[in-house]
mmCIF file with all atom_site columns, C-alpha atoms in Angstrom:
data_model
loop_
_atom_site.group_PDB
_atom_site.id
_atom_site.type_symbol
_atom_site.label_atom_id
_atom_site.label_alt_id
_atom_site.label_comp_id
_atom_site.label_asym_id
_atom_site.label_entity_id
_atom_site.label_seq_id
_atom_site.pdbx_PDB_ins_code
_atom_site.Cartn_x
_atom_site.Cartn_y
_atom_site.Cartn_z
_atom_site.occupancy
_atom_site.B_iso_or_equiv
_atom_site.pdbx_formal_charge
_atom_site.auth_seq_id
_atom_site.auth_comp_id
_atom_site.auth_asym_id
_atom_site.auth_atom_id
_atom_site.pdbx_PDB_model_num
ATOM 1  C CA . MET A 1 1  ? -24.223 12.191 22.174 1.00 0.00 ? 203 MET A CA 1
ATOM 2  C CA . LEU A 1 2  ? -27.264 14.931 21.748 1.00 0.00 ? 204 LEU A CA 1
ATOM 3  C CA . VAL A 1 3  ? -27.541 14.062 25.192 1.00 0.00 ? 205 VAL A CA 1
ATOM 4  C CA . ALA A 1 4  ? -23.939 14.541 25.903 1.00 0.00 ? 206 ALA A CA 1
ATOM 5  C CA . ASP A 1 5  ? -24.129 18.078 24.046 1.00 0.00 ? 207 ASP A CA 1
ATOM 6  C CA . VAL A 1 6  ? -27.059 19.117 25.694 1.00 0.00 ? 208 VAL A CA 1
ATOM 7  C CA . PHE A 1 7  ? -25.803 18.402 29.338 1.00 0.00 ? 209 PHE A CA 1
ATOM 8  C CA . LEU A 1 8  ? -22.738 20.408 28.591 1.00 0.00 ? 210 LEU A CA 1
ATOM 9  C CA . ASN A 1 9  ? -24.376 23.125 27.392 1.00 0.00 ? 211 ASN A CA 1
ATOM 10 C CA . ALA A 1 10 ? -26.452 24.045 30.375 1.00 0.00 ? 212 ALA A CA 1
ATOM 11 C CA . ASN A 1 11 ? -23.068 23.455 32.495 1.00 0.00 ? 213 ASN A CA 1
ATOM 12 C CA . GLY A 1 12 ? -20.784 25.590 30.081 1.00 0.00 ? 214 GLY A CA 1
ATOM 13 C CA . HIS A 1 13 ? -19.546 22.919 28.239 1.00 0.00 ? 215 HIS A CA 1
ATOM 14 C CA . TYR A 1 14 ? -19.205 23.190 24.353 1.00 0.00 ? 216 TYR A CA 1
ATOM 15 C CA . MET A 1 15 ? -18.657 19.688 22.572 1.00 0.00 ? 217 MET A CA 1
ATOM 16 C CA . GLN A 1 16 ? -16.416 20.278 18.958 1.00 0.00 ? 218 GLN A CA 1
ATOM 17 C CA . TYR A 1 17 ? -16.500 17.227 16.237 1.00 0.00 ? 219 TYR A CA 1
ATOM 18 C CA . GLU A 1 18 ? -17.095 16.777 12.640 1.00 0.00 ? 220 GLU A CA 1
ATOM 19 C CA . PRO A 1 19 ? -20.434 14.615 12.582 1.00 0.00 ? 221 PRO A CA 1
ATOM 20 C CA . GLU A 1 20 ? -18.473 12.095 10.899 1.00 0.00 ? 222 GLU A CA 1
ATOM 21 C CA . GLN A 1 21 ? -16.389 11.040 13.670 1.00 0.00 ? 223 GLN A CA 1
ATOM 22 C CA . ALA A 1 22 ? -19.613 11.101 16.452 1.00 0.00 ? 224 ALA A CA 1
ATOM 23 C CA . LEU A 1 23 ? -20.963 8.467  13.248 1.00 0.00 ? 225 LEU A CA 1
ATOM 24 C CA . ALA A 1 24 ? -17.827 6.994  13.796 1.00 0.00 ? 226 ALA A CA 1
ATOM 25 C CA . LEU A 1 25 ? -17.812 6.157  18.028 1.00 0.00 ? 227 LEU A CA 1
ATOM 26 C CA . VAL A 1 26 ? -21.000 5.040  17.306 1.00 0.00 ? 228 VAL A CA 1
ATOM 27 C CA . MET A 1 27 ? -20.408 2.386  14.954 1.00 0.00 ? 229 MET A CA 1
ATOM 28 C CA . ARG A 1 28 ? -17.650 1.610  17.244 1.00 0.00 ? 230 ARG A CA 1
ATOM 29 C CA . ALA A 1 29 ? -19.710 1.410  20.273 1.00 0.00 ? 231 ALA A CA 1
ATOM 30 C CA . LYS A 1 30 ? -22.515 -0.646 18.467 1.00 0.00 ? 232 LYS A CA 1
ATOM 31 C CA . HIS A 1 31 ? -20.159 -3.494 16.401 1.00 0.00 ? 233 HIS A CA 1
ATOM 32 C CA . LYS A 1 32 ? -17.028 -2.829 17.806 1.00 0.00 ? 234 LYS A CA 1
ATOM 33 C CA . GLY A 1 33 ? -17.906 -3.104 21.845 1.00 0.00 ? 235 GLY A CA 1
ATOM 34 C CA . ALA A 1 34 ? -16.393 0.157  22.232 1.00 0.00 ? 236 ALA A CA 1
ATOM 35 C CA . GLY A 1 35 ? -16.789 0.148  26.317 1.00 0.00 ? 237 GLY A CA 1
ATOM 36 C CA . VAL A 1 36 ? -17.372 3.026  28.457 1.00 0.00 ? 238 VAL A CA 1
ATOM 37 C CA . GLN A 1 37 ? -14.353 4.289  29.404 1.00 0.00 ? 239 GLN A CA 1
ATOM 38 C CA . GLU A 1 38 ? -13.111 4.716  25.693 1.00 0.00 ? 240 GLU A CA 1
ATOM 39 C CA . ILE A 1 39 ? -16.326 6.355  24.711 1.00 0.00 ? 241 ILE A CA 1
ATOM 40 C CA . ALA A 1 40 ? -16.075 8.722  27.580 1.00 0.00 ? 242 ALA A CA 1
ATOM 41 C CA . ALA A 1 41 ? -12.342 9.599  26.735 1.00 0.00 ? 243 ALA A CA 1
ATOM 42 C CA . GLN A 1 42 ? -13.736 10.485 22.570 1.00 0.00 ? 244 GLN A CA 1
ATOM 43 C CA . LEU A 1 43 ? -15.841 12.482 24.559 1.00 0.00 ? 245 LEU A CA 1
ATOM 44 C CA . ARG A 1 44 ? -13.586 14.523 27.363 1.00 0.00 ? 246 ARG A CA 1
ATOM 45 C CA . ASP A 1 45 ? -10.900 14.460 23.968 1.00 0.00 ? 247 ASP A CA 1
ATOM 46 C CA . TRP A 1 46 ? -14.203 17.317 22.648 1.00 0.00 ? 248 TRP A CA 1
ATOM 47 C CA . THR A 1 47 ? -14.445 18.643 25.267 1.00 0.00 ? 249 THR A CA 1
ATOM 48 C CA . THR A 1 48 ? -14.081 22.385 25.315 1.00 0.00 ? 250 THR A CA 1
ATOM 49 C CA . GLU A 1 49 ? -14.536 25.261 28.239 1.00 0.00 ? 251 GLU A CA 1
#
């Protein structure tokens, strides 16, 4: 999450999310096998310019 946030900030984009949302995404990826496409879609939803 932090890496994505730093990369986007360096390119003029920002992510807006609550810590609980980030934790839920990490837990889905770790325990329920959320795929790359699901994770990417969530990150796009949080991204603003």
